[in-house]
Amino acid sequence: MLLLVKESSYEHPVHSLIMDPTDKVWKNYFTDAELKEILMHDIKQLPDLSEEMEEILQQFEFQGKTALEFYEFADNIKAHPINEFNKKWTKESIKSACELFFGCEELVLDDCSESDLLHSVWEFMHRLYQQKGIKAKLGERVSKAVSSAKNAGRAIKAIERRLRKAMGAKLDILFKAGIHELGSCEVGKHGVDESDDKYINDGLLKLPKTLRDMLAVQIRSNPSKINDLVAVGYLMMGLSMELVVMNVPKGKHIARVTRTEKFPFPSTMESFSADFLSLLELAWKGHEMMKKNLAALNRRKRKAAVLVTGDEESVILAPSFSL
C-alpha cells in the first residue's frame, strides 16, 4: 500500500488507509492469490434470510403476470401494519414497483433525476427503514462523522485565525439510530456505469471514505469491538444496486471494502419476479447487518470515571484523508 501512496499523483482511497481488493489498481501490486486472501480474511458475511422473510418472498416467485395482475396479487395479501412489517413492506414495495410498468412494457427512465429515481425506483429501499430503530434520513443529509473528520484540527487559536468549519459530505441517504451513524447511500442517474465519473467518484471514493469516517466514530464509542463493527453502504448507479461493507479485519489502521455483485432493477415484467425479489433481499440484508452492528455497538463495558492524563491506551481508527 505504501508503494502506491508514493507513486500516486491523485487522491485514492489508499491515502485514507482504505483497501478495496476489487480495485483494479491493486493488480499491479498484489498477486491474485494475495488479493483473494485480503478479501476473504475475517470477511463479514451478509445475514441469512429469516424463515419469515424467505416465506414472504416465495409467495411472489412466479412469472407470466402483467404488472396489473402482479399488483392485484400483492394488494390482496393481508399484512398487519405493525406486527407483520416485513410482509407489509414487501407487498407495498411490489405494488409501487409494478406501478412503474402500468401502460408500458419496458421501463423508460431517461429523463429522471437522481431524486426522481430515489423516490420511485428505489423507494422500497428507504421505506424499509420506516420501522422503529434505524431511520433513513433523505435529502442531501450531512454526515457528522465526515464533518468531524474534516474539522479534526480545529481548536483554540493563539497566533493564526481559526479556519472556518468545513461541511461534511452531503449524502443521498444517511442511516442513523439515535446518535449512531450506521451507513449511507449514493444514487446515480439512469445510464451510469462503472466507467463513468459519477460511479468512480461517488462509488469508489466518496462512499468508502464516508463509511470509514462513520466506522471511526463507532470505534471511539466501543474500542474493544474494532474488528467486529461495520459500516454499510448502498450504491445505486443507473438501474442496479450493490451493497458495500466497511470493516477493520485485523489490527487498528487499515479498513477494507467488500462488495456484493450488482443487482439490476427489472426492465420488463418478464424478469420482474427474479430481479425485484433479489433487490428486496439485498435491501433487507443490509438493514439486518446494521441492526446487528448496532447491537454490537451498544454491548460495551462501563468506563471508569477518571481524569485524562495522556497515558491511556487508545484504540482509534484514524478518519479518512481530507483535502
XYZ file of C-alpha atoms in Angstrom:
323
model
C 0.000 0.000 0.000
C 2.844 2.371 0.815
C 4.280 1.927 -2.667
C 1.021 3.073 -4.267
C 0.918 6.081 -1.926
C 4.407 7.103 -3.031
C 3.673 6.605 -6.722
C 0.245 8.270 -6.838
C -0.355 11.791 -8.123
C -4.088 11.925 -7.394
C -6.258 11.141 -4.405
C -7.027 7.462 -3.974
C -8.714 5.536 -1.111
C -5.263 4.247 -0.131
C -4.467 7.735 1.209
C -7.254 7.128 3.727
C -5.880 3.653 4.551
C -8.759 2.009 2.702
C -8.165 -1.258 0.866
C -10.663 -2.325 -1.785
C -9.377 -5.683 -3.104
C -11.607 -5.339 -6.182
C -9.917 -2.080 -7.227
C -8.095 -2.828 -10.485
C -5.031 -0.812 -9.460
C -4.071 -3.419 -6.854
C -3.336 -5.984 -9.568
C -0.111 -4.039 -10.125
C 0.946 -4.536 -6.501
C -0.503 -7.877 -5.357
C -0.926 -11.308 -6.900
C -4.425 -12.702 -7.423
C -3.853 -15.098 -4.518
C -2.838 -12.237 -2.219
C -5.877 -10.166 -3.186
C -8.119 -13.183 -2.548
C -6.585 -13.595 0.911
C -7.088 -9.905 1.689
C -10.701 -10.131 0.541
C -11.582 -13.268 2.493
C -9.753 -12.660 5.790
C -12.396 -12.360 8.530
C -14.952 -11.313 5.914
C -18.248 -10.043 7.305
C -20.852 -12.223 5.619
C -24.334 -10.899 4.949
C -27.016 -12.235 7.310
C -29.142 -15.143 6.123
C -32.773 -14.529 5.275
C -35.073 -15.266 8.177
C -37.636 -18.047 7.709
C -40.358 -15.411 7.771
C -38.734 -13.342 5.020
C -37.988 -16.429 2.927
C -41.650 -17.459 3.065
C -42.790 -13.951 2.163
C -40.578 -13.748 -0.919
C -41.560 -17.241 -2.061
C -45.178 -16.103 -2.343
C -44.170 -13.870 -5.257
C -41.937 -16.291 -7.162
C -43.926 -16.706 -10.356
C -43.766 -15.463 -13.932
C -46.126 -14.634 -16.747
C -48.174 -11.986 -14.941
C -48.813 -8.475 -16.158
C -47.975 -5.507 -13.965
C -51.637 -5.138 -13.018
C -52.011 -8.837 -12.170
C -48.879 -8.755 -10.015
C -50.121 -5.564 -8.343
C -53.528 -7.069 -7.562
C -51.947 -10.258 -6.197
C -49.813 -8.216 -3.796
C -52.732 -5.976 -2.890
C -54.831 -8.973 -1.810
C -52.232 -10.172 0.707
C -53.158 -9.225 4.260
C -50.416 -7.831 6.485
C -50.630 -6.287 9.946
C -49.082 -2.787 9.701
C -47.043 -3.251 12.901
C -46.732 -6.943 13.749
C -46.022 -8.019 10.152
C -43.822 -5.189 8.958
C -41.711 -7.328 6.593
C -44.801 -8.640 4.816
C -46.307 -5.163 4.613
C -43.046 -3.699 3.298
C -42.728 -6.433 0.667
C -46.282 -6.111 -0.676
C -46.198 -2.306 -0.738
C -42.778 -2.331 -2.431
C -44.025 -4.707 -5.121
C -47.137 -2.617 -5.699
C -45.088 0.566 -6.107
C -42.654 -1.138 -8.489
C -45.499 -2.570 -10.579
C -46.981 0.901 -10.988
C -43.870 1.881 -12.954
C -44.916 -0.643 -15.625
C -48.546 0.440 -15.936
C -49.096 1.358 -19.580
C -45.640 0.289 -20.781
C -43.861 -2.994 -21.428
C -40.361 -1.689 -20.698
C -39.132 0.735 -18.061
C -38.202 4.142 -19.507
C -36.368 6.470 -17.103
C -34.124 8.574 -19.354
C -35.389 11.920 -18.048
C -35.425 11.021 -14.349
C -33.203 12.896 -11.908
C -31.433 11.200 -9.011
C -34.189 12.438 -6.715
C -36.846 11.022 -9.052
C -35.146 7.614 -9.019
C -34.766 7.675 -5.253
C -38.473 8.298 -4.749
C -39.758 5.936 -7.448
C -37.413 3.122 -8.481
C -35.558 2.900 -5.151
C -38.478 3.798 -2.906
C -38.586 0.272 -1.452
C -35.080 0.653 -0.053
C -35.647 3.629 2.225
C -39.198 2.537 3.130
C -37.622 -0.482 4.824
C -36.288 1.924 7.441
C -39.703 3.235 8.462
C -39.868 0.684 11.267
C -38.549 1.593 14.702
C -34.823 1.653 15.319
C -32.687 2.627 12.344
C -34.003 5.528 10.284
C -33.232 6.619 6.733
C -32.666 10.382 6.508
C -33.236 11.612 2.954
C -32.463 14.886 1.235
C -28.727 15.632 0.909
C -28.007 14.978 4.585
C -24.651 15.928 6.091
C -22.757 13.235 7.962
C -21.480 14.373 11.360
C -18.792 11.697 11.182
C -17.422 13.164 7.945
C -17.735 16.712 9.291
C -15.823 15.677 12.416
C -13.059 14.169 10.282
C -12.737 17.304 8.152
C -12.545 19.521 11.252
C -10.268 17.334 13.370
C -7.603 20.070 13.517
C -9.884 22.901 14.675
C -9.084 24.228 18.144
C -8.449 27.458 20.039
C -6.047 29.620 18.045
C -3.484 31.911 19.629
C -1.493 33.218 16.670
C -3.378 32.462 13.458
C -7.073 32.875 12.805
C -9.136 29.732 13.243
C -10.282 28.248 9.957
C -13.964 28.165 9.114
C -15.679 24.920 9.989
C -15.846 22.621 6.964
C -19.079 20.915 5.980
C -19.349 17.143 5.891
C -20.171 15.201 2.757
C -23.751 15.504 1.537
C -25.315 12.069 1.322
C -28.369 10.953 -0.628
C -29.443 8.891 2.393
C -27.977 8.777 5.898
C -28.815 5.804 8.124
C -28.958 6.628 11.831
C -30.059 5.087 15.105
C -30.020 7.710 17.832
C -26.588 9.335 17.743
C -25.010 6.497 15.760
C -24.425 6.839 12.015
C -24.530 3.290 10.647
C -24.362 3.742 6.896
C -25.090 5.834 3.837
C -26.371 5.635 0.284
C -25.314 7.144 -3.039
C -27.588 7.327 -6.084
C -26.696 7.936 -9.729
C -28.933 8.656 -12.707
C -30.078 6.105 -15.270
C -27.290 5.176 -17.661
C -24.392 5.492 -15.196
C -21.959 2.580 -15.422
C -18.598 1.642 -13.877
C -16.617 3.749 -16.351
C -18.494 6.991 -15.596
C -17.034 9.662 -13.327
C -20.162 9.546 -11.163
C -19.607 5.883 -10.305
C -15.867 6.308 -9.794
C -16.098 9.483 -7.687
C -19.113 8.555 -5.562
C -18.956 4.772 -5.523
C -15.223 4.148 -5.313
C -14.034 7.221 -3.395
C -16.753 9.220 -1.636
C -18.773 6.288 -0.279
C -15.776 4.325 1.102
C -14.343 7.458 2.759
C -17.725 8.254 4.284
C -18.103 4.712 5.618
C -14.599 4.799 7.123
C -15.396 8.055 8.943
C -18.608 6.533 10.304
C -16.733 3.425 11.388
C -14.071 5.559 13.096
C -16.729 7.277 15.218
C -18.338 3.929 16.075
C -14.986 2.553 17.231
C -14.442 5.534 19.528
C -17.724 4.585 21.177
C -16.745 0.916 21.634
C -12.988 0.417 21.022
C -12.994 -3.232 22.109
C -15.151 -4.070 19.061
C -12.810 -2.504 16.490
C -12.587 -5.732 14.475
C -16.296 -6.543 14.814
C -18.011 -3.297 13.833
C -19.019 -2.386 10.278
C -20.432 0.500 8.282
C -22.868 -0.353 5.489
C -23.492 1.461 2.233
C -25.989 1.113 -0.605
C -24.770 2.122 -4.048
C -27.431 2.603 -6.713
C -25.952 3.640 -10.026
C -28.088 3.547 -13.130
C -30.605 0.755 -12.602
C -28.504 -1.535 -10.421
C -27.822 -1.754 -6.706
C -24.918 -3.153 -4.736
C -24.122 -3.344 -1.038
C -20.798 -2.056 0.303
C -19.402 -3.116 3.689
C -16.516 -1.396 5.503
C -14.679 -3.067 8.385
C -11.260 -3.398 10.026
C -10.461 -7.102 9.608
C -7.196 -7.004 11.573
C -5.244 -4.504 13.636
C -6.485 -0.943 14.021
C -5.397 1.028 10.962
C -6.464 -0.457 7.614
C -10.148 -0.507 6.676
C -11.306 -2.915 3.980
C -14.127 -2.637 1.477
C -16.168 -5.655 0.418
C -18.987 -5.508 -2.111
C -21.809 -7.635 -3.379
C -22.355 -8.101 -7.079
C -24.646 -5.615 -8.785
C -28.339 -6.495 -8.824
C -30.422 -4.945 -11.652
C -33.820 -3.361 -11.320
C -36.222 -5.210 -13.660
C -36.507 -3.580 -17.069
C -39.547 -5.651 -18.101
C -42.262 -7.618 -16.317
C -40.801 -10.841 -17.712
C -37.863 -10.553 -15.311
C -39.748 -8.732 -12.557
C -40.045 -11.584 -10.064
C -36.423 -12.728 -10.301
C -34.862 -9.262 -10.337
C -37.041 -7.342 -7.902
C -37.152 -10.053 -5.233
C -33.332 -10.129 -5.274
C -33.294 -6.378 -4.666
C -35.681 -6.758 -1.739
C -33.435 -9.463 -0.298
C -30.350 -7.264 -0.670
C -32.026 -4.276 0.972
C -33.297 -6.454 3.839
C -29.862 -7.984 4.456
C -28.263 -4.537 4.571
C -30.807 -3.493 7.187
C -30.206 -6.652 9.221
C -26.455 -6.060 9.109
C -26.963 -2.562 10.510
C -29.217 -3.940 13.261
C -26.601 -6.491 14.312
C -23.904 -3.844 14.193
C -25.967 -1.523 16.382
C -26.414 -4.308 18.936
C -22.644 -4.938 18.971
C -22.008 -1.214 19.290
C -24.228 -0.991 22.364
C -22.705 -4.037 24.091
C -19.906 -2.222 25.858
C -18.437 -2.096 29.328
C -18.823 0.794 31.728
C -15.990 3.299 31.551
C -14.177 4.273 34.732
C -14.596 7.932 35.692
C -11.024 9.279 35.728
C -9.143 12.373 34.627
C -7.390 12.265 31.281
C -3.607 12.100 31.793
C -2.431 11.168 28.310
C -1.179 7.763 29.425
C -4.355 5.924 28.476
C -4.079 3.228 25.824
C -6.329 4.256 22.967
C -7.790 2.254 20.116
C -8.701 4.828 17.498
C -9.252 4.384 13.769
C -7.978 7.491 12.019
C -10.552 9.314 9.866
C -10.265 9.449 6.101
C -7.932 11.841 4.323
C -9.394 15.288 3.582
C -8.082 17.734 1.009
